[in-house]
mmCIF file of C-alpha atoms in Angstrom:
data_model
loop_
_atom_site.group_PDB
_atom_site.id
_atom_site.type_symbol
_atom_site.label_atom_id
_atom_site.label_comp_id
_atom_site.label_asym_id
_atom_site.label_seq_id
_atom_site.Cartn_x
_atom_site.Cartn_y
_atom_site.Cartn_z
ATOM 1 C CA MET A 1 89.348 65.501 42.492
ATOM 2 C CA ARG A 2 91.530 68.097 44.100
ATOM 3 C CA TYR A 3 90.840 70.269 47.130
ATOM 4 C CA ILE A 4 92.285 73.755 46.941
ATOM 5 C CA GLY A 5 92.595 76.269 49.768
ATOM 6 C CA ILE A 6 93.315 79.962 49.224
ATOM 7 C CA ASP A 7 94.193 82.356 52.043
ATOM 8 C CA LEU A 8 93.537 85.462 49.987
ATOM 9 C CA ALA A 9 95.327 88.734 50.759
ATOM 10 C CA TRP A 10 93.084 91.796 50.936
ATOM 11 C CA THR A 11 95.343 93.733 48.554
ATOM 12 C CA TYR A 12 97.551 92.844 45.586
ATOM 13 C CA ALA A 13 100.735 93.909 47.394
ATOM 14 C CA ASN A 14 100.558 91.191 50.066
ATOM 15 C CA GLU A 15 101.153 87.462 50.023
ATOM 16 C CA SER A 16 98.370 84.928 49.580
ATOM 17 C CA GLY A 17 98.652 81.270 50.531
ATOM 18 C CA ILE A 18 97.571 78.426 48.241
ATOM 19 C CA CYS A 19 97.410 74.736 49.167
ATOM 20 C CA VAL A 20 96.270 71.728 47.150
ATOM 21 C CA ILE A 21 95.297 68.319 48.571
ATOM 22 C CA ALA A 22 94.870 65.349 46.240
ATOM 23 C CA ASP A 23 92.034 62.840 46.533
ATOM 24 C CA ASN A 24 94.429 60.323 48.106
ATOM 25 C CA GLY A 25 95.065 62.622 51.082
ATOM 26 C CA GLU A 26 98.453 63.940 49.979
ATOM 27 C CA ILE A 27 99.402 67.617 50.006
ATOM 28 C CA VAL A 28 100.758 68.237 46.501
ATOM 29 C CA TYR A 29 101.256 72.017 46.612
ATOM 30 C CA CYS A 30 101.560 74.570 49.400
ATOM 31 C CA GLU A 31 103.030 78.024 48.843
ATOM 32 C CA SER A 32 102.690 81.640 49.919
ATOM 33 C CA GLN A 33 103.749 84.577 47.775
ATOM 34 C CA VAL A 34 102.354 87.666 46.042
ATOM 35 C CA PHE A 35 99.892 86.190 43.557
ATOM 36 C CA SER A 36 97.830 88.112 41.013
ATOM 37 C CA ASP A 37 94.229 87.037 40.388
ATOM 38 C CA GLU A 38 95.333 85.544 37.072
ATOM 39 C CA MET A 39 98.147 83.553 38.725
ATOM 40 C CA ILE A 40 95.662 82.145 41.246
ATOM 41 C CA ALA A 41 93.268 81.227 38.440
ATOM 42 C CA ASP A 42 96.090 79.473 36.561
ATOM 43 C CA ILE A 43 97.042 77.396 39.628
ATOM 44 C CA VAL A 44 93.411 76.455 40.231
ATOM 45 C CA ALA A 45 92.997 75.463 36.580
ATOM 46 C CA GLU A 46 96.180 73.381 36.660
ATOM 47 C CA HIS A 47 94.935 71.339 39.593
ATOM 48 C CA SER A 48 91.230 71.031 38.774
ATOM 49 C CA GLN A 49 91.033 69.298 35.417
ATOM 50 C CA GLU A 50 89.373 66.282 37.045
ATOM 51 C CA GLY A 51 87.255 68.417 39.362
ATOM 52 C CA ALA A 52 87.940 70.507 42.452
ATOM 53 C CA ILE A 53 86.421 72.179 45.467
ATOM 54 C CA VAL A 54 88.084 75.532 46.132
ATOM 55 C CA GLY A 55 87.794 76.969 49.653
ATOM 56 C CA ILE A 56 88.672 80.680 49.863
ATOM 57 C CA ASP A 57 89.257 82.708 53.019
ATOM 58 C CA ALA A 58 87.754 86.018 51.858
ATOM 59 C CA PRO A 59 84.285 87.510 51.351
ATOM 60 C CA LEU A 60 83.223 86.234 47.925
ATOM 61 C CA ILE A 61 79.727 87.755 47.644
ATOM 62 C CA VAL A 62 79.289 91.271 49.033
ATOM 63 C CA ASN A 63 76.015 92.773 47.824
ATOM 64 C CA ASN A 64 75.272 94.981 50.840
ATOM 65 C CA GLU A 65 76.377 98.584 50.373
ATOM 66 C CA THR A 66 76.561 99.195 54.135
ATOM 67 C CA GLY A 67 76.203 97.222 57.355
ATOM 68 C CA SER A 68 77.135 93.548 57.392
ATOM 69 C CA ARG A 69 76.223 90.442 55.461
ATOM 70 C CA TYR A 70 73.526 88.130 56.829
ATOM 71 C CA CYS A 71 75.950 85.187 56.838
ATOM 72 C CA ASP A 72 78.409 87.067 59.068
ATOM 73 C CA GLY A 73 75.762 87.677 61.712
ATOM 74 C CA ALA A 74 74.352 84.162 61.358
ATOM 75 C CA ILE A 75 77.648 82.433 62.073
ATOM 76 C CA MET A 76 78.341 84.668 65.087
ATOM 77 C CA ARG A 77 74.909 83.897 66.562
ATOM 78 C CA GLU A 78 75.458 80.148 66.256
ATOM 79 C CA LYS A 79 76.891 78.069 69.091
ATOM 80 C CA ILE A 80 79.468 75.695 67.590
ATOM 81 C CA HIS A 81 80.568 73.033 70.047
ATOM 82 C CA GLY A 82 79.170 75.386 72.706
ATOM 83 C CA LYS A 83 81.375 78.294 71.621
ATOM 84 C CA ASN A 84 80.941 81.462 69.575
ATOM 85 C CA LEU A 85 82.952 82.729 66.632
ATOM 86 C CA SER A 86 83.854 86.277 65.732
ATOM 87 C CA VAL A 87 84.146 87.088 62.026
ATOM 88 C CA PHE A 88 85.179 90.110 59.985
ATOM 89 C CA THR A 89 81.963 91.847 58.930
ATOM 90 C CA CYS A 90 82.044 93.770 55.697
ATOM 91 C CA SER A 91 80.082 95.843 53.226
ATOM 92 C CA LYS A 92 80.830 96.856 49.664
ATOM 93 C CA SER A 93 81.471 100.490 50.630
ATOM 94 C CA PHE A 94 83.860 99.459 53.415
ATOM 95 C CA MET A 95 85.848 97.125 51.173
ATOM 96 C CA LEU A 96 86.135 99.684 48.378
ATOM 97 C CA ASN A 97 87.065 102.527 50.720
ATOM 98 C CA HIS A 98 89.746 100.540 52.594
ATOM 99 C CA PHE A 99 91.108 98.170 49.942
ATOM 100 C CA GLY A 100 89.935 99.622 46.642
ATOM 101 C CA VAL A 101 88.434 96.310 45.594
ATOM 102 C CA VAL A 102 86.372 93.366 46.834
ATOM 103 C CA ARG A 103 89.185 91.025 45.964
ATOM 104 C CA GLY A 104 87.301 87.811 46.665
ATOM 105 C CA GLU A 105 84.795 88.707 43.971
ATOM 106 C CA GLU A 106 87.621 89.471 41.531
ATOM 107 C CA VAL A 107 89.356 86.144 42.175
ATOM 108 C CA VAL A 108 86.108 84.256 41.601
ATOM 109 C CA LYS A 109 85.674 86.113 38.288
ATOM 110 C CA ALA A 110 89.231 85.220 37.262
ATOM 111 C CA ILE A 111 88.767 81.538 38.117
ATOM 112 C CA ARG A 112 85.428 81.328 36.304
ATOM 113 C CA LYS A 113 86.845 83.146 33.278
ATOM 114 C CA ARG A 114 89.618 80.544 33.131
ATOM 115 C CA MET A 115 87.245 77.623 33.889
ATOM 116 C CA PRO A 116 83.547 78.509 33.390
ATOM 117 C CA ALA A 117 82.458 75.178 34.902
ATOM 118 C CA PHE A 118 83.099 76.478 38.434
ATOM 119 C CA ALA A 119 79.992 77.324 40.462
ATOM 120 C CA LEU A 120 80.059 79.631 43.504
ATOM 121 C CA THR A 121 77.708 77.799 45.846
ATOM 122 C CA GLY A 122 77.347 76.267 49.277
ATOM 123 C CA ASP A 123 75.621 73.241 47.726
ATOM 124 C CA LEU A 124 78.243 70.586 47.005
ATOM 125 C CA THR A 125 75.724 67.988 45.813
ATOM 126 C CA ASN A 126 76.631 66.487 42.459
ATOM 127 C CA LYS A 127 78.904 69.379 41.514
ATOM 128 C CA LYS A 128 82.361 68.734 40.085
ATOM 129 C CA HIS A 129 83.761 72.268 40.186
ATOM 130 C CA VAL A 130 82.763 74.348 43.208
ATOM 131 C CA ILE A 131 84.006 77.488 44.953
ATOM 132 C CA ILE A 132 83.066 78.075 48.591
ATOM 133 C CA GLU A 133 83.824 80.748 51.162
ATOM 134 C CA THR A 134 85.289 79.482 54.398
ATOM 135 C CA PHE A 135 87.669 80.779 57.079
ATOM 136 C CA PRO A 136 90.415 79.259 59.217
ATOM 137 C CA THR A 137 89.144 80.337 62.664
ATOM 138 C CA GLY A 138 85.805 78.663 62.003
ATOM 139 C CA ILE A 139 87.550 75.583 60.611
ATOM 140 C CA THR A 140 89.719 75.373 63.728
ATOM 141 C CA LEU A 141 86.701 75.539 66.041
ATOM 142 C CA GLY A 142 84.811 73.021 63.922
ATOM 143 C CA LEU A 143 87.657 70.488 63.907
ATOM 144 C CA PHE A 144 89.543 71.138 67.180
ATOM 145 C CA PRO A 145 86.984 72.525 69.661
ATOM 146 C CA ASP A 146 88.835 71.191 72.714
ATOM 147 C CA ALA A 147 91.868 73.304 71.769
ATOM 148 C CA PHE A 148 90.016 76.459 70.725
ATOM 149 C CA PRO A 149 90.960 79.318 70.676
ATOM 150 C CA ILE A 150 94.402 78.939 69.144
ATOM 151 C CA LYS A 151 95.905 82.436 68.850
ATOM 152 C CA TYR A 152 98.626 81.809 66.282
ATOM 153 C CA LYS A 153 98.142 85.023 64.299
ATOM 154 C CA ILE A 154 100.393 88.044 64.845
ATOM 155 C CA LYS A 155 98.590 90.712 66.891
ATOM 156 C CA HIS A 156 99.930 94.041 68.158
ATOM 157 C CA LYS A 157 98.915 93.430 71.786
ATOM 158 C CA ILE A 158 100.246 89.870 72.014
ATOM 159 C CA LYS A 159 103.936 89.099 72.461
ATOM 160 C CA PHE A 160 105.479 87.519 69.394
ATOM 161 C CA GLU A 161 107.008 84.742 71.494
ATOM 162 C CA THR A 162 103.548 83.825 72.783
ATOM 163 C CA THR A 163 102.186 83.830 69.227
ATOM 164 C CA LYS A 164 104.990 81.508 68.116
ATOM 165 C CA THR A 165 104.152 79.143 70.960
ATOM 166 C CA GLU A 166 100.531 79.109 69.820
ATOM 167 C CA MET A 167 101.662 78.396 66.261
ATOM 168 C CA GLY A 168 103.607 75.411 67.547
ATOM 169 C CA ARG A 169 100.435 74.192 69.243
ATOM 170 C CA MET A 170 98.437 74.675 66.040
ATOM 171 C CA VAL A 171 100.970 72.806 63.923
ATOM 172 C CA ASN A 172 101.044 69.996 66.464
ATOM 173 C CA LEU A 173 97.240 69.704 66.306
ATOM 174 C CA LEU A 174 97.444 69.118 62.561
ATOM 175 C CA LYS A 175 98.934 65.698 63.299
ATOM 176 C CA ARG A 176 95.441 64.613 64.329
ATOM 177 C CA LEU A 177 94.312 64.873 60.726
ATOM 178 C CA SER A 178 96.148 61.663 59.882
ATOM 179 C CA ASP A 179 93.414 59.924 61.928
ATOM 180 C CA PHE A 180 90.490 61.982 60.644
ATOM 181 C CA ASN A 181 88.017 60.994 57.947
ATOM 182 C CA PRO A 182 89.306 61.894 55.424
ATOM 183 C CA PRO A 183 92.962 61.729 56.511
ATOM 184 C CA VAL A 184 95.965 63.735 55.308
ATOM 185 C CA HIS A 185 99.134 61.641 55.199
ATOM 186 C CA ASN A 186 102.097 63.987 54.670
ATOM 187 C CA ILE A 187 101.401 66.961 56.937
ATOM 188 C CA GLU A 188 104.853 66.874 58.526
ATOM 189 C CA ASP A 189 106.482 67.305 55.117
ATOM 190 C CA PHE A 190 105.026 70.823 55.046
ATOM 191 C CA PHE A 191 104.292 71.671 58.680
ATOM 192 C CA ASN A 192 106.735 70.427 61.282
ATOM 193 C CA HIS A 193 106.572 71.500 64.927
ATOM 194 C CA SER A 194 110.187 72.175 65.734
ATOM 195 C CA LEU A 195 112.453 74.808 67.234
ATOM 196 C CA SER A 196 112.521 76.497 63.824
ATOM 197 C CA ILE A 197 109.196 78.184 64.646
ATOM 198 C CA GLN A 198 110.686 79.797 67.742
ATOM 199 C CA ALA A 199 113.602 81.088 65.656
ATOM 200 C CA MET A 200 111.446 82.656 62.921
ATOM 201 C CA SER A 201 111.392 86.329 62.044
ATOM 202 C CA LYS A 202 108.008 87.990 61.652
ATOM 203 C CA LYS A 203 108.334 87.800 57.868
ATOM 204 C CA GLY A 204 109.053 84.066 57.909
ATOM 205 C CA PHE A 205 106.313 83.508 60.461
ATOM 206 C CA LYS A 206 103.750 85.362 58.318
ATOM 207 C CA ASN A 207 104.679 83.181 55.363
ATOM 208 C CA LEU A 208 104.058 80.075 57.488
ATOM 209 C CA GLU A 209 100.779 81.529 58.768
ATOM 210 C CA ASP A 210 99.499 82.131 55.217
ATOM 211 C CA LYS A 211 100.403 78.599 54.129
ATOM 212 C CA LEU A 212 98.797 77.096 57.219
ATOM 213 C CA ASP A 213 95.570 79.055 56.664
ATOM 214 C CA ALA A 214 95.534 77.933 53.032
ATOM 215 C CA PHE A 215 95.996 74.337 54.178
ATOM 216 C CA LEU A 216 93.067 74.662 56.601
ATOM 217 C CA CYS A 217 90.891 75.972 53.761
ATOM 218 C CA ALA A 218 91.992 73.081 51.531
ATOM 219 C CA TYR A 219 91.311 70.521 54.252
ATOM 220 C CA ALA A 220 87.889 72.082 54.891
ATOM 221 C CA ALA A 221 87.062 71.523 51.204
ATOM 222 C CA TYR A 222 88.374 67.942 51.449
ATOM 223 C CA TRP A 223 86.367 67.250 54.616
ATOM 224 C CA LEU A 224 83.176 68.797 53.209
ATOM 225 C CA ALA A 225 83.420 66.573 50.133
ATOM 226 C CA ASN A 226 83.177 63.569 52.464
ATOM 227 C CA ASN A 227 80.998 64.868 55.324
ATOM 228 C CA GLN A 228 78.064 67.172 55.983
ATOM 229 C CA GLY A 229 79.182 70.606 57.133
ATOM 230 C CA LYS A 230 77.310 73.770 58.022
ATOM 231 C CA VAL A 231 76.392 76.541 55.576
ATOM 232 C CA PHE A 232 75.540 79.994 56.908
ATOM 233 C CA GLY A 233 73.750 82.346 54.506
ATOM 234 C CA ASP A 234 72.932 81.641 50.865
ATOM 235 C CA ASP A 235 74.313 81.762 47.333
ATOM 236 C CA GLN A 236 72.527 85.043 46.593
ATOM 237 C CA ASP A 237 73.786 87.361 49.343
ATOM 238 C CA GLY A 238 76.820 85.493 50.662
ATOM 239 C CA PHE A 239 77.555 82.299 52.518
ATOM 240 C CA ILE A 240 80.224 80.798 54.767
ATOM 241 C CA THR A 241 80.794 77.044 54.965
ATOM 242 C CA ILE A 242 82.762 75.275 57.691
ATOM 243 C CA PRO A 243 83.332 71.655 58.748
ATOM 244 C CA ILE A 244 82.019 70.629 62.175
ATOM 245 C CA ILE A 245 83.058 67.234 63.532
ATOM 246 C CA ASP A 246 80.622 65.078 65.478
ATOM 247 C CA GLU A 247 80.508 65.760 69.225
ATOM 248 C CA ASN A 248 81.541 62.138 69.868
ATOM 249 C CA GLU A 249 84.834 62.747 68.063
ATOM 250 C CA VAL A 250 85.889 65.746 70.156
ATOM 251 C CA ARG A 251 89.014 65.011 72.210
ATOM 252 C CA ASP A 252 87.959 66.486 75.510
ATOM 253 C CA GLY A 253 91.011 67.675 77.418
ATOM 254 C CA LYS A 254 93.560 65.917 75.220
ATOM 255 C CA SER A 255 94.906 68.942 73.369
ATOM 256 C CA GLU A 256 98.179 70.662 74.095
ATOM 257 C CA LYS A 257 96.816 73.750 75.822
ATOM 258 C CA VAL A 258 99.385 76.366 76.778
ATOM 259 C CA LYS A 259 99.333 78.134 80.123
ATOM 260 C CA VAL A 260 101.292 81.399 80.181
ATOM 261 C CA TYR A 261 102.557 82.522 83.607
ATOM 262 C CA ASN A 262 104.513 85.708 82.791
ATOM 263 C CA LYS A 263 106.686 85.224 85.894
ATOM 264 C CA LEU A 264 110.339 84.724 86.654
ATOM 265 C CA ILE A 265 111.144 81.075 87.297
ATOM 266 C CA ARG A 266 113.360 79.358 89.873
ATOM 267 C CA ASP A 267 113.643 76.148 91.886
ATOM 268 C CA LYS A 268 114.058 74.015 88.750
ATOM 269 C CA ILE A 269 110.469 74.678 87.704
ATOM 270 C CA PRO A 270 111.089 73.871 83.992
ATOM 271 C CA GLN A 271 112.585 70.506 84.939
ATOM 272 C CA ILE A 272 109.642 69.736 87.216
ATOM 273 C CA ILE A 273 107.238 70.499 84.340
ATOM 274 C CA GLU A 274 109.230 68.311 81.927
ATOM 275 C CA ASP A 275 109.323 65.462 84.451
ATOM 276 C CA SER A 276 105.520 65.562 84.637
ATOM 277 C CA GLY A 277 105.343 64.734 80.913
ATOM 278 C CA LYS A 278 104.583 68.257 79.719
ATOM 279 C CA LYS A 279 106.688 70.706 77.736
ATOM 280 C CA ALA A 280 108.124 73.847 79.311
ATOM 281 C CA ILE A 281 108.782 76.837 77.039
ATOM 282 C CA ILE A 282 110.840 79.611 78.610
ATOM 283 C CA GLU A 283 111.898 83.052 77.424
ATOM 284 C CA LYS A 284 114.982 84.968 78.610
ATOM 285 C CA VAL A 285 114.291 88.604 79.507
ATOM 286 C CA SER A 286 116.413 91.548 80.587
ATOM 287 C CA GLY A 287 116.244 95.273 81.202
ATOM 288 C CA PRO A 288 112.914 96.911 82.142
ATOM 289 C CA GLU A 289 110.942 93.746 81.414
ATOM 290 C CA TYR A 290 113.121 91.793 83.873
ATOM 291 C CA LEU A 291 112.670 94.475 86.562
ATOM 292 C CA ASP A 292 108.904 94.491 86.081
ATOM 293 C CA LEU A 293 108.731 90.709 86.459
ATOM 294 C CA LEU A 294 111.074 90.865 89.457
ATOM 295 C CA ASN A 295 108.713 93.270 91.179
ATOM 296 C CA VAL A 296 105.796 90.911 90.466
ATOM 297 C CA THR A 297 107.757 87.999 91.922
ATOM 298 C CA LEU A 298 108.672 89.976 95.048
#
């Protein structure tokens, strides 16, 4: 069996991420580029001859002309590890008006045309070829609730340096998966928390983000093949499936949470933080930003 994650771009002009995990817990493929539906179907077919669960981050069944899908509302109403999720709600008219296509539906068609054995279903029982809808934010909450939220995605109102710090925290959390059931053994070959993240351009960072989201979708498929997850909605009108670890396995307070001060520093504060066993991440500022922070300090 193989476990395939797809972070699907809304349009054909943007990059999608694809990751494949083998049954022995090894990542065997992880890439982000502009893929056509047919290219995605070819990659899935190449890696699923012996069976596969494909987890896709995109709406795969959108029957409602307006409003939102039942599964979207259902997952937002649910308390997961005591916390709530927010998901992108969609309708067929919205998707067609904004993107020209419900791309998730088209990718499923392409995969099933290439390999008719694939079933689009939240029921993984006794099925060798399955496609499920999942999404990285829900996977993150289900697997790492003590660290949630992890804001590693580029947003207009969040400083890029802060986002890169959050990405470093996310990548570092992936190391836990070597101790999970099932484990992944070679995460650091593909995702390594180093200073390279801080040096990335937005283009390079987005490429990493897409690959990481694809990996999370692949691991969700891998986990769900070995454990009971949670399915919101149904096969008829749309469903979302995510892994949720047992409450007894949650690492309360042991994650690398980041506290952002947005202040000028002095008195060897970074060294004091490092001496306490934590990591200090600093950013040099100048010009108007420096003057604003100076006024706050004064």
